[in-house]
Short mmCIF file of C-alpha atoms and ligand atoms in Angstrom, two decimals:
data_model
loop_
_atom_site.label_atom_id
_atom_site.label_comp_id
_atom_site.label_asym_id
_atom_site.label_seq_id
_atom_site.Cartn_x
_atom_site.Cartn_y
_atom_site.Cartn_z
CA MET A 20 165.86 -61.09 -85.42
CA LYS A 21 167.60 -63.96 -83.64
CA LYS A 22 165.11 -63.60 -80.80
CA ILE A 23 162.13 -63.76 -83.16
CA LEU A 24 163.52 -66.87 -84.84
CA LEU A 25 164.06 -68.58 -81.50
CA CYS A 26 160.57 -67.65 -80.46
CA LEU A 27 159.07 -69.05 -83.66
CA LEU A 28 161.09 -72.22 -83.26
CA SER A 29 159.88 -72.80 -79.72
CA LEU A 30 156.29 -72.10 -80.73
CA HIS A 31 156.66 -74.62 -83.50
CA LEU A 32 158.09 -77.19 -81.10
CA ILE A 33 155.29 -76.65 -78.65
CA THR A 34 152.41 -76.71 -81.12
CA GLY A 35 154.08 -79.62 -82.88
CA ASN A 36 154.10 -81.35 -79.54
CA LEU A 37 150.44 -81.04 -78.96
CA TYR A 38 149.65 -82.57 -82.28
CA ALA A 39 152.40 -85.01 -82.90
CA ARG A 40 152.78 -86.95 -79.72
CA ASP A 41 154.20 -90.38 -80.11
CA ASN A 42 154.28 -93.27 -77.75
CA THR A 43 157.65 -92.65 -76.30
CA ARG A 44 158.22 -89.00 -75.75
CA VAL A 45 157.39 -86.51 -73.19
CA SER A 46 159.64 -83.67 -74.23
CA ALA A 47 161.57 -81.38 -71.94
CA ILE A 48 159.19 -78.56 -72.88
CA SER A 49 156.17 -80.58 -71.96
CA ASP A 50 157.84 -81.76 -68.74
CA ASN A 51 158.51 -78.16 -67.81
CA LYS A 52 155.01 -76.97 -68.31
CA MET A 53 153.51 -80.04 -66.59
CA GLN A 54 155.71 -79.99 -63.52
CA TRP A 55 153.59 -77.78 -61.25
CA TRP A 56 150.50 -79.73 -62.25
CA ARG A 57 152.11 -83.11 -61.58
CA ASP A 58 153.26 -81.92 -58.16
CA ALA A 59 149.90 -80.33 -57.28
CA LYS A 60 147.88 -83.55 -57.06
CA LEU A 61 144.74 -81.86 -55.76
CA GLY A 62 142.45 -79.26 -57.31
CA LEU A 63 138.97 -77.82 -56.86
CA PHE A 64 136.49 -78.09 -59.73
CA ILE A 65 133.65 -75.56 -59.56
CA HIS A 66 130.48 -76.01 -61.61
CA TRP A 67 128.51 -72.83 -61.33
CA GLY A 68 126.07 -71.06 -63.58
CA PRO A 69 122.38 -70.02 -63.63
CA TYR A 70 121.33 -73.69 -63.55
CA CYS A 71 121.97 -73.42 -59.80
CA LEU A 72 118.79 -71.31 -59.60
CA TYR A 73 116.79 -74.49 -60.21
CA GLY A 74 118.88 -76.60 -57.82
CA GLY A 75 117.76 -79.74 -59.67
CA VAL A 76 114.02 -78.96 -59.36
CA TYR A 77 111.77 -77.92 -62.25
CA ASN A 78 108.14 -76.96 -61.70
CA GLY A 79 108.15 -78.82 -58.41
CA PHE A 80 109.65 -82.03 -59.83
CA GLN A 81 113.06 -83.30 -58.82
CA GLN A 82 115.33 -83.95 -61.77
CA ARG A 83 116.12 -87.56 -61.09
CA ARG A 84 118.61 -88.20 -63.86
CA GLY A 85 121.90 -86.52 -64.75
CA GLY A 86 123.70 -83.62 -63.13
CA ALA A 87 121.65 -80.61 -62.03
CA GLU A 88 123.65 -78.45 -64.49
CA TRP A 89 121.81 -80.39 -67.23
CA ILE A 90 118.34 -79.31 -66.08
CA MET A 91 117.59 -77.20 -69.14
CA ASN A 92 118.24 -80.18 -71.39
CA ARG A 93 116.85 -82.96 -69.19
CA CYS A 94 113.61 -81.10 -68.48
CA LYS A 95 113.53 -79.50 -71.95
CA ILE A 96 113.10 -76.02 -70.55
CA PRO A 97 112.23 -73.66 -73.39
CA TYR A 98 114.94 -71.29 -74.58
CA ARG A 99 113.13 -68.10 -73.55
CA GLU A 100 112.10 -69.44 -70.18
CA TYR A 101 115.64 -70.49 -69.27
CA ARG A 102 117.09 -67.20 -70.42
CA ALA A 103 114.48 -65.29 -68.40
CA LYS A 104 115.42 -67.28 -65.31
CA ALA A 105 119.13 -66.65 -65.95
CA SER A 106 118.43 -62.91 -66.09
CA THR A 107 117.49 -63.03 -62.39
CA PHE A 108 120.83 -64.55 -61.32
CA ASN A 109 122.11 -62.38 -58.51
CA PRO A 110 124.60 -64.27 -56.33
CA VAL A 111 125.17 -61.44 -53.90
CA ASN A 112 127.09 -63.57 -51.39
CA PHE A 113 129.73 -64.67 -53.88
CA ASN A 114 133.16 -63.99 -52.51
CA ALA A 115 136.01 -65.15 -54.74
CA GLU A 116 138.66 -64.74 -52.05
CA LYS A 117 136.67 -66.83 -49.61
CA ILE A 118 136.35 -69.65 -52.14
CA VAL A 119 140.02 -69.53 -53.10
CA CYS A 120 141.04 -69.57 -49.42
CA MET A 121 138.69 -72.46 -48.77
CA ALA A 122 140.40 -74.41 -51.56
CA LYS A 123 143.81 -73.45 -50.25
CA ASP A 124 142.93 -74.55 -46.73
CA ALA A 125 141.75 -77.86 -48.16
CA GLY A 126 145.26 -78.35 -49.57
CA MET A 127 144.27 -77.64 -53.15
CA LYS A 128 146.79 -76.15 -55.55
CA TYR A 129 144.54 -75.25 -58.47
CA ILE A 130 140.97 -74.40 -59.33
CA VAL A 131 139.09 -75.20 -62.52
CA PHE A 132 136.04 -73.00 -62.99
CA THR A 133 133.16 -73.40 -65.46
CA THR A 134 133.37 -70.14 -67.40
CA LYS A 135 130.60 -71.38 -69.70
CA HIS A 136 128.85 -74.70 -69.31
CA HIS A 137 126.51 -76.34 -71.83
CA ASP A 138 123.69 -73.90 -71.07
CA GLY A 139 125.77 -71.26 -72.87
CA PHE A 140 125.80 -68.68 -70.08
CA ALA A 141 129.17 -66.95 -69.74
CA MET A 142 130.29 -66.25 -66.18
CA PHE A 143 132.44 -63.42 -67.57
CA LYS A 144 131.90 -60.25 -69.56
CA SER A 145 131.82 -61.27 -73.18
CA ASN A 146 131.62 -59.15 -76.28
CA ALA A 147 130.63 -62.21 -78.30
CA SER A 148 127.32 -62.89 -76.50
CA ARG A 149 125.16 -60.75 -74.23
CA PHE A 150 124.14 -63.92 -72.43
CA ASN A 151 126.72 -63.32 -69.73
CA ILE A 152 126.82 -62.46 -66.05
CA VAL A 153 127.76 -58.81 -66.60
CA ASP A 154 125.38 -57.87 -69.41
CA TYR A 155 122.43 -60.14 -68.64
CA THR A 156 121.96 -60.05 -64.88
CA PRO A 157 121.53 -57.51 -62.09
CA PHE A 158 124.76 -58.87 -60.56
CA LYS A 159 126.93 -57.27 -63.25
CA ARG A 160 130.21 -58.49 -61.76
CA ASP A 161 132.70 -60.50 -63.81
CA ILE A 162 133.08 -63.69 -61.77
CA VAL A 163 136.01 -65.07 -63.76
CA ASP A 164 137.88 -61.81 -63.24
CA GLU A 165 137.24 -61.85 -59.49
CA LEU A 166 138.39 -65.45 -59.27
CA ALA A 167 141.48 -64.71 -61.35
CA GLN A 168 142.39 -61.84 -59.04
CA ALA A 169 141.86 -63.93 -55.91
CA CYS A 170 143.94 -66.76 -57.39
CA ARG A 171 146.78 -64.36 -58.11
CA LYS A 172 146.57 -62.97 -54.60
CA TYR A 173 146.67 -66.37 -52.89
CA ASP A 174 149.04 -68.10 -55.28
CA MET A 175 146.47 -70.53 -56.63
CA LYS A 176 146.66 -71.77 -60.22
CA LEU A 177 143.55 -71.05 -62.28
CA GLY A 178 142.06 -73.39 -64.85
CA LEU A 179 139.15 -72.42 -67.08
CA TYR A 180 136.50 -74.91 -68.13
CA TYR A 181 134.82 -74.00 -71.40
CA SER A 182 132.08 -75.97 -73.18
CA GLN A 183 133.22 -75.48 -76.76
CA THR A 184 130.61 -77.55 -78.59
CA GLN A 185 127.44 -77.88 -76.54
CA ASP A 186 125.62 -74.60 -76.10
CA TRP A 187 121.87 -74.58 -75.60
CA CYS A 188 121.27 -70.83 -75.44
CA ASN A 189 123.53 -69.45 -78.14
CA PRO A 190 121.81 -70.56 -81.38
CA GLY A 191 123.80 -73.02 -83.48
CA GLY A 192 125.51 -74.58 -80.47
CA LEU A 193 125.27 -78.33 -80.12
CA THR A 194 122.16 -79.61 -78.34
CA ILE A 195 122.67 -83.22 -77.40
CA ARG A 196 119.27 -84.61 -76.59
CA LYS A 197 119.05 -86.34 -73.24
CA LEU A 198 115.93 -87.96 -71.93
CA MET A 199 114.54 -88.00 -68.45
CA LYS A 200 111.58 -90.23 -67.96
CA GLU A 201 111.59 -90.09 -64.19
CA GLY A 202 109.23 -87.43 -62.86
CA TRP A 203 109.59 -85.21 -65.90
CA ALA A 204 107.58 -82.10 -65.21
CA ASN A 205 107.09 -81.04 -68.77
CA PRO A 206 103.50 -81.66 -69.91
CA ASP A 207 104.52 -81.44 -73.57
CA SER A 208 107.01 -84.27 -73.25
CA LEU A 209 105.78 -86.39 -76.15
CA GLU A 210 105.66 -83.45 -78.52
CA ILE A 211 109.10 -82.27 -77.44
CA ASP A 212 110.58 -85.76 -77.76
CA ASP A 213 109.25 -85.92 -81.27
CA PHE A 214 110.76 -82.53 -82.03
CA THR A 215 114.17 -83.37 -80.57
CA ALA A 216 114.31 -86.64 -82.50
CA LYS A 217 113.80 -84.72 -85.75
CA HIS A 218 115.98 -81.73 -84.91
CA GLY A 219 119.38 -83.09 -83.94
CA GLY A 220 118.65 -83.00 -80.23
CA ALA A 221 117.30 -79.42 -80.09
CA TRP A 222 114.10 -78.87 -78.07
CA ASP A 223 113.38 -75.31 -79.10
CA ALA A 224 113.32 -73.98 -82.66
CA GLN A 225 115.27 -70.94 -81.48
CA GLN A 226 118.31 -73.14 -80.90
CA GLN A 227 118.54 -73.89 -84.60
CA THR A 228 118.39 -70.44 -86.08
CA ARG A 229 122.14 -70.61 -86.80
CA THR A 230 124.58 -73.27 -87.95
CA PHE A 231 127.19 -74.84 -85.73
CA ASN A 232 129.87 -73.14 -87.78
CA ASP A 233 128.22 -69.75 -87.12
CA TYR A 234 128.10 -70.52 -83.44
CA PHE A 235 131.68 -71.70 -83.37
CA TYR A 236 133.20 -68.69 -85.12
CA ASN A 237 130.93 -66.05 -83.58
CA ILE A 238 130.65 -67.32 -80.02
CA ALA A 239 132.99 -70.15 -79.02
CA LEU A 240 136.26 -69.10 -80.62
CA PRO A 241 135.89 -65.39 -79.73
CA GLN A 242 135.05 -66.33 -76.14
CA ILE A 243 138.04 -68.66 -75.90
CA LYS A 244 140.17 -65.76 -77.14
CA GLU A 245 138.62 -63.47 -74.52
CA LEU A 246 139.38 -65.96 -71.77
CA LEU A 247 142.96 -66.49 -72.87
CA SER A 248 143.81 -62.86 -73.41
CA ARG A 249 141.95 -61.15 -70.61
CA TYR A 250 142.50 -62.99 -67.37
CA ARG A 251 146.28 -63.42 -67.36
CA ASP A 252 147.99 -66.41 -65.77
CA VAL A 253 145.47 -68.96 -67.09
CA ALA A 254 147.19 -72.23 -66.24
CA VAL A 255 144.79 -74.85 -67.65
CA MET A 256 142.10 -74.89 -70.35
CA TRP A 257 139.56 -77.60 -69.61
CA PHE A 258 137.38 -78.36 -72.63
CA ASP A 259 134.39 -80.68 -72.54
CA THR A 260 132.25 -83.00 -74.66
CA PRO A 261 134.44 -83.10 -77.78
CA ALA A 262 131.64 -84.31 -80.08
CA SER A 263 131.04 -82.59 -83.44
CA ILE A 264 133.88 -80.09 -83.57
CA SER A 265 135.71 -80.30 -86.92
CA LYS A 266 139.44 -80.68 -87.40
CA LYS A 267 139.61 -77.16 -88.82
CA GLN A 268 137.74 -75.70 -85.84
CA ALA A 269 140.00 -77.52 -83.41
CA ASP A 270 143.05 -76.33 -85.35
CA ASP A 271 141.85 -72.76 -84.94
CA VAL A 272 141.59 -73.20 -81.18
CA MET A 273 145.03 -74.81 -81.08
CA ALA A 274 146.51 -71.95 -83.11
CA GLU A 275 145.18 -69.55 -80.50
CA LEU A 276 146.51 -71.70 -77.68
CA SER A 277 149.94 -71.85 -79.27
CA ARG A 278 150.30 -68.19 -78.25
CA TYR A 279 150.21 -69.34 -74.62
CA PRO A 280 152.66 -72.25 -74.57
CA HIS A 281 152.57 -72.61 -70.81
CA ILE A 282 148.86 -73.48 -70.77
CA ILE A 283 148.05 -77.12 -70.12
CA ILE A 284 144.99 -78.53 -71.87
CA ASN A 285 142.94 -81.61 -71.13
CA ASP A 286 142.05 -84.25 -73.71
CA ARG A 287 138.51 -83.10 -74.50
CA LEU A 288 138.86 -80.50 -77.23
CA LYS A 289 138.56 -82.89 -80.13
CA ARG A 290 138.96 -86.61 -80.25
CA PRO A 291 140.90 -88.31 -81.67
CA ASP A 292 142.97 -85.56 -83.32
CA VAL A 293 143.93 -83.43 -80.32
CA TYR A 294 145.40 -85.53 -77.55
CA GLY A 295 145.82 -82.73 -75.03
CA ASP A 296 148.27 -82.95 -72.16
CA TYR A 297 146.44 -85.31 -69.87
CA LYS A 298 143.67 -87.87 -69.66
CA THR A 299 140.42 -87.22 -67.84
CA PRO A 300 138.73 -90.23 -66.26
CA GLU A 301 135.44 -89.01 -64.85
CA GLY A 302 134.00 -90.08 -61.51
CA LEU A 303 136.27 -93.11 -61.32
CA ILE A 304 139.78 -94.09 -60.31
CA PRO A 305 141.38 -96.02 -63.15
CA LYS A 306 143.29 -99.22 -62.64
CA ASN A 307 147.09 -99.05 -62.77
CA LYS A 308 147.21 -100.87 -66.09
CA ASP A 309 144.93 -98.28 -67.71
CA ILE A 310 147.06 -95.27 -66.91
CA GLU A 311 150.59 -96.60 -67.19
CA GLY A 312 152.97 -93.82 -68.15
CA VAL A 313 150.40 -91.08 -68.80
CA ASP A 314 149.43 -87.88 -67.01
CA TRP A 315 145.87 -88.06 -65.79
CA GLU A 316 143.31 -86.39 -63.57
CA THR A 317 140.15 -87.86 -62.11
CA CYS A 318 137.35 -85.32 -61.81
CA MET A 319 134.74 -86.31 -59.26
CA ASN A 320 131.73 -84.87 -57.51
CA ILE A 321 131.74 -84.31 -53.80
CA GLY A 322 128.07 -85.36 -53.95
CA SER A 323 126.08 -86.77 -56.86
CA SER A 324 125.83 -83.74 -59.17
CA TRP A 325 128.30 -81.30 -60.71
CA GLY A 326 125.94 -78.34 -60.43
CA TYR A 327 124.17 -77.31 -57.21
CA LYS A 328 121.39 -79.71 -56.22
CA SER A 329 119.16 -78.39 -53.45
CA TRP A 330 118.11 -81.92 -52.50
CA GLU A 331 121.57 -83.53 -52.56
CA ASN A 332 121.58 -86.58 -50.33
CA GLN A 333 124.60 -88.51 -51.53
CA TRP A 334 127.54 -86.60 -50.12
CA LYS A 335 130.74 -88.64 -50.18
CA SER A 336 132.27 -89.09 -46.76
CA SER A 337 135.46 -87.24 -45.85
CA LEU A 338 137.16 -90.61 -45.35
CA GLN A 339 136.20 -91.68 -48.86
CA ILE A 340 137.42 -88.40 -50.35
CA ILE A 341 140.79 -88.54 -48.60
CA ARG A 342 141.32 -92.17 -49.52
CA ASN A 343 140.37 -91.42 -53.12
CA LEU A 344 143.07 -88.76 -53.16
CA ILE A 345 145.65 -91.17 -51.74
CA THR A 346 144.72 -93.90 -54.22
CA ILE A 347 144.88 -91.46 -57.13
CA ALA A 348 148.28 -90.15 -56.03
CA ALA A 349 149.57 -93.71 -55.62
CA ARG A 350 148.63 -94.33 -59.26
CA GLY A 351 150.22 -91.11 -60.49
CA GLY A 352 147.13 -88.97 -61.04
CA ASN A 353 145.54 -85.74 -59.83
CA TYR A 354 142.22 -85.42 -58.02
CA LEU A 355 139.89 -82.64 -59.19
CA LEU A 356 137.15 -82.58 -56.60
CA ASN A 357 133.97 -80.78 -57.63
CA VAL A 358 131.63 -78.49 -55.72
CA GLY A 359 128.55 -76.58 -56.93
CA PRO A 360 127.87 -73.18 -55.30
CA ASP A 361 124.23 -72.24 -54.60
CA PRO A 362 122.21 -69.36 -56.12
CA LEU A 363 123.77 -66.87 -53.73
CA GLY A 364 127.29 -67.97 -54.59
CA VAL A 365 128.00 -70.03 -51.49
CA ILE A 366 129.45 -73.54 -51.43
CA PRO A 367 127.00 -75.77 -49.50
CA GLU A 368 127.95 -76.35 -45.87
CA GLU A 369 128.16 -80.14 -46.32
CA ALA A 370 130.80 -79.63 -49.01
CA GLN A 371 132.66 -77.07 -46.91
CA GLU A 372 132.79 -79.51 -44.02
CA ARG A 373 134.41 -82.14 -46.24
CA LEU A 374 136.92 -79.63 -47.59
CA ARG A 375 137.87 -78.75 -44.01
CA ASP A 376 138.41 -82.44 -43.14
CA LEU A 377 140.52 -82.88 -46.24
CA GLY A 378 142.60 -79.82 -45.32
CA LYS A 379 143.15 -81.09 -41.83
CA TRP A 380 144.53 -84.40 -43.04
CA MET A 381 146.62 -82.74 -45.74
CA GLN A 382 148.06 -80.30 -43.24
CA SER A 383 149.88 -83.10 -41.45
CA ASN A 384 150.18 -85.69 -44.22
CA GLY A 385 150.56 -83.59 -47.38
CA GLU A 386 154.18 -84.68 -47.74
CA ALA A 387 152.86 -88.11 -48.75
CA ILE A 388 150.81 -86.56 -51.57
CA TYR A 389 152.38 -83.42 -53.09
CA GLY A 390 155.20 -84.00 -55.54
CA THR A 391 154.80 -87.77 -55.44
CA THR A 392 154.77 -90.14 -58.37
CA ARG A 393 153.09 -93.45 -58.96
CA SER A 394 154.74 -96.17 -56.92
CA GLN A 395 153.67 -99.09 -59.12
CA LEU A 396 153.11 -100.99 -55.86
CA THR A 397 149.78 -102.42 -54.75
CA PRO A 398 149.99 -103.48 -51.10
CA ALA A 399 147.03 -105.41 -49.71
CA TRP A 400 146.63 -103.10 -46.67
CA GLY A 401 146.29 -99.79 -48.55
CA GLU A 402 148.21 -97.59 -50.98
CA CYS A 403 151.77 -96.43 -51.40
CA THR A 404 153.06 -93.18 -52.94
CA ARG A 405 156.65 -92.46 -53.89
CA LYS A 406 158.83 -89.38 -53.93
CA ASP A 407 162.25 -88.96 -55.47
CA PHE A 408 164.64 -86.63 -53.66
CA PRO A 409 168.02 -85.59 -55.15
CA LYS A 410 169.84 -88.54 -53.60
CA HIS A 411 167.24 -91.01 -52.45
CA THR A 412 163.67 -92.24 -52.86
CA THR A 413 161.02 -92.37 -50.15
CA TYR A 414 157.92 -94.54 -50.04
CA TYR A 415 154.85 -93.38 -48.10
CA LEU A 416 152.84 -96.32 -46.87
CA CYS A 417 149.23 -95.23 -46.40
CA VAL A 418 147.59 -97.82 -44.21
CA PHE A 419 143.85 -98.26 -44.80
CA GLN A 420 143.59 -101.60 -43.01
CA TRP A 421 145.49 -101.80 -39.77
CA PRO A 422 147.12 -105.24 -39.39
CA GLU A 423 145.70 -107.11 -36.41
CA ASN A 424 149.10 -108.40 -35.31
CA GLY A 425 150.66 -104.92 -35.52
CA ILE A 426 153.20 -105.99 -38.14
CA LEU A 427 153.04 -104.27 -41.52
CA PRO A 428 154.48 -106.34 -44.37
CA PHE A 429 156.10 -104.38 -47.22
CA GLU A 430 157.91 -105.79 -50.21
CA CYS A 431 161.08 -103.76 -50.56
CA PRO A 432 164.09 -105.14 -52.42
CA HIS A 433 166.12 -101.98 -51.64
CA LYS A 434 168.41 -100.83 -48.85
CA VAL A 435 166.48 -98.89 -46.22
CA LYS A 436 167.84 -95.86 -44.36
CA ASN A 437 164.98 -95.07 -41.98
CA VAL A 438 161.38 -95.95 -41.16
CA SER A 439 159.12 -93.59 -39.19
CA VAL A 440 155.59 -92.32 -38.67
CA LEU A 441 155.08 -89.34 -40.99
CA THR A 442 153.15 -87.08 -38.63
CA THR A 443 155.32 -87.54 -35.52
CA GLY A 444 158.67 -88.61 -36.93
CA LYS A 445 158.65 -91.50 -34.42
CA PRO A 446 161.16 -94.11 -35.66
CA LEU A 447 159.82 -97.63 -36.15
CA LYS A 448 161.59 -100.94 -35.77
CA TYR A 449 161.64 -103.28 -38.72
CA THR A 450 163.23 -106.41 -40.05
CA ILE A 451 164.07 -107.08 -43.65
CA GLN A 452 164.71 -110.45 -45.19
CA ASP A 453 164.79 -111.48 -48.85
CA GLY A 454 163.25 -108.15 -49.85
CA GLN A 455 160.35 -108.54 -47.41
CA MET A 456 160.09 -105.87 -44.72
CA ARG A 457 158.15 -106.34 -41.53
CA ILE A 458 157.49 -103.04 -39.82
CA ASN A 459 156.49 -103.06 -36.18
CA ILE A 460 153.58 -100.66 -35.67
CA LYS A 461 152.27 -102.20 -32.45
CA GLU A 462 152.87 -99.06 -30.41
CA ILE A 463 151.19 -96.72 -32.85
CA THR A 464 147.61 -95.53 -32.41
CA PRO A 465 146.18 -95.48 -35.92
CA ASP A 466 144.95 -92.17 -37.33
CA SER A 467 141.15 -92.23 -37.75
CA VAL A 468 141.57 -91.45 -41.45
CA THR A 469 144.86 -93.00 -42.59
CA THR A 470 148.25 -93.36 -40.91
CA VAL A 471 151.26 -92.82 -43.12
CA ILE A 472 154.54 -94.69 -42.56
CA LYS A 473 157.57 -93.17 -44.21
CA VAL A 474 160.18 -95.57 -45.60
CA GLU A 475 163.34 -93.75 -46.70
CA LEU A 476 165.63 -95.71 -48.98
CA LYS A 477 169.39 -95.37 -49.10
CA THR A 478 169.39 -94.88 -52.84
CA LYS A 479 167.44 -93.15 -55.55
CA LEU A 480 165.41 -95.45 -57.77
CA ALA A 481 165.26 -95.10 -61.54
CA PRO A 482 162.60 -92.50 -62.47
CA VAL A 483 159.15 -93.61 -63.54
CA LYS A 484 159.01 -92.99 -67.28
CA LEU A 485 156.08 -91.10 -68.72
CA SER A 486 155.17 -91.78 -72.30
CA TYR A 487 152.15 -90.64 -74.21
CA ASN A 488 149.53 -93.19 -74.94
CA ALA A 489 147.35 -91.33 -77.40
CA ASP A 490 145.09 -94.30 -77.93
CA LYS A 491 143.88 -94.53 -74.39
CA ASN A 492 140.76 -92.47 -73.74
CA PHE A 493 138.27 -92.41 -70.93
CA LYS A 494 134.61 -92.00 -71.69
CA VAL A 495 133.15 -88.51 -71.55
CA THR A 496 129.79 -89.19 -69.94
CA ASP A 497 127.65 -86.69 -71.84
CA GLU A 498 129.46 -86.72 -75.15
CA ASN A 499 126.68 -88.31 -77.17
O1 LIG B 19 128.26 -82.90 -69.44
C1 LIG B 19 129.34 -82.58 -68.63
C2 LIG B 19 128.98 -82.58 -67.17
O2 LIG B 19 127.93 -81.70 -66.94
C3 LIG B 19 130.21 -82.15 -66.38
O3 LIG B 19 130.62 -80.86 -66.75
C4 LIG B 19 131.32 -83.12 -66.65
C5 LIG B 19 132.62 -82.84 -65.93
O4 LIG B 19 133.58 -83.72 -66.37
N1 LIG B 19 131.63 -83.15 -68.08
C6 LIG B 19 130.51 -83.48 -68.94
C7 LIG B 19 130.25 -84.90 -68.91
O5 LIG B 19 131.35 -85.64 -69.24
#
């Protein structure tokens, strides 16, 4: 009896937490559940579904606006046509272990996978909708299950993305109309535009044969329950486009989640009522002043689209990706870097190459990233992360711009124990006067990506306080 009461009390504390955050507290419970995530710093986002079969091309026209995962909406592909295409999805080269190992080698500590994106196709066996990889395609394998198993095997945390409101192929789901004037291949564009304007964004009458409430209680909530109960060890639930969901519907999801108090959720289930555990700036690195004291994660494409785009030509450089990660860590955030596997289930070679470069740098410099906190310092020559050890604090100076005179200035009003190059341990000479350090790096050959100088202090600094700023939200690009 005592056990049950304790259990109920902790559930109450946890669910209470998620709803009733104030500006000052991050409770011990929340700290506990967030710790692995805060330390992780780097994760792999995977956008994958039958939209990859189009690769951003419809009837010979390149989809020139929006992510390739939006092709059904942007090109107003009819309901039956899209479903017929999805029924041919057969990614025979998909290998969950290979993908998990690729992420691990890149230095990533968690994966967030699109179990169902806005097109409504479930990448797992679902009893709520036949429109899923097992029941609807010749492939018949449960991709979420295979990923979950591989994550368990290789000690990778698994996060599940689920589009709870938008759903274009399960009738009643939200259909947010998006236009694409550039090279739109659909000859009936004017007629369809007229239809969408009158039908709440839907472009096919089939999408409106049920109400949103029907969709929510017959598809979304049951599928969320399936995901939570079936795949064990789910570490993160990543919701998206919070528009339209009612308070009652969100409450029902939260009630379900309260059975899994260790699960971290993002801030996109329902705004403004459900704050979630962390903020989600998209495709951008926020300024220090915008993320003071909060947990946050930047999700960003490795190219220009979340879903696979066969004609991708805007790959970010490895240098850019690594420096993004450093900048994000220096400001206290996580980096969720996105890739989009192709129709056969393979991550494009260009993306793989960048993941390898990232892994190589992390292999020798990861100490400056994992387990660090925001430094609240903004040096002119680069970025600085900070780590608190039991008895002292260390700063990691990540030098983007090598000083021409070989002297690195660093404002440091603390007593210093040691200064060295992170990768080699080579000690460096320095002077310190009136809180201004001058580190001599003349003899160092700079790393082609970023050299890290480790400054160990004699003492431990006061911890950086995290509060919860419920008012601060970052725009969800496709919310409206
Ligand atoms: O519409 C989606 C988009 O396709 C992608 O999934 C991103 C990832 O953050 N979320 C939405 C846009 O904010």
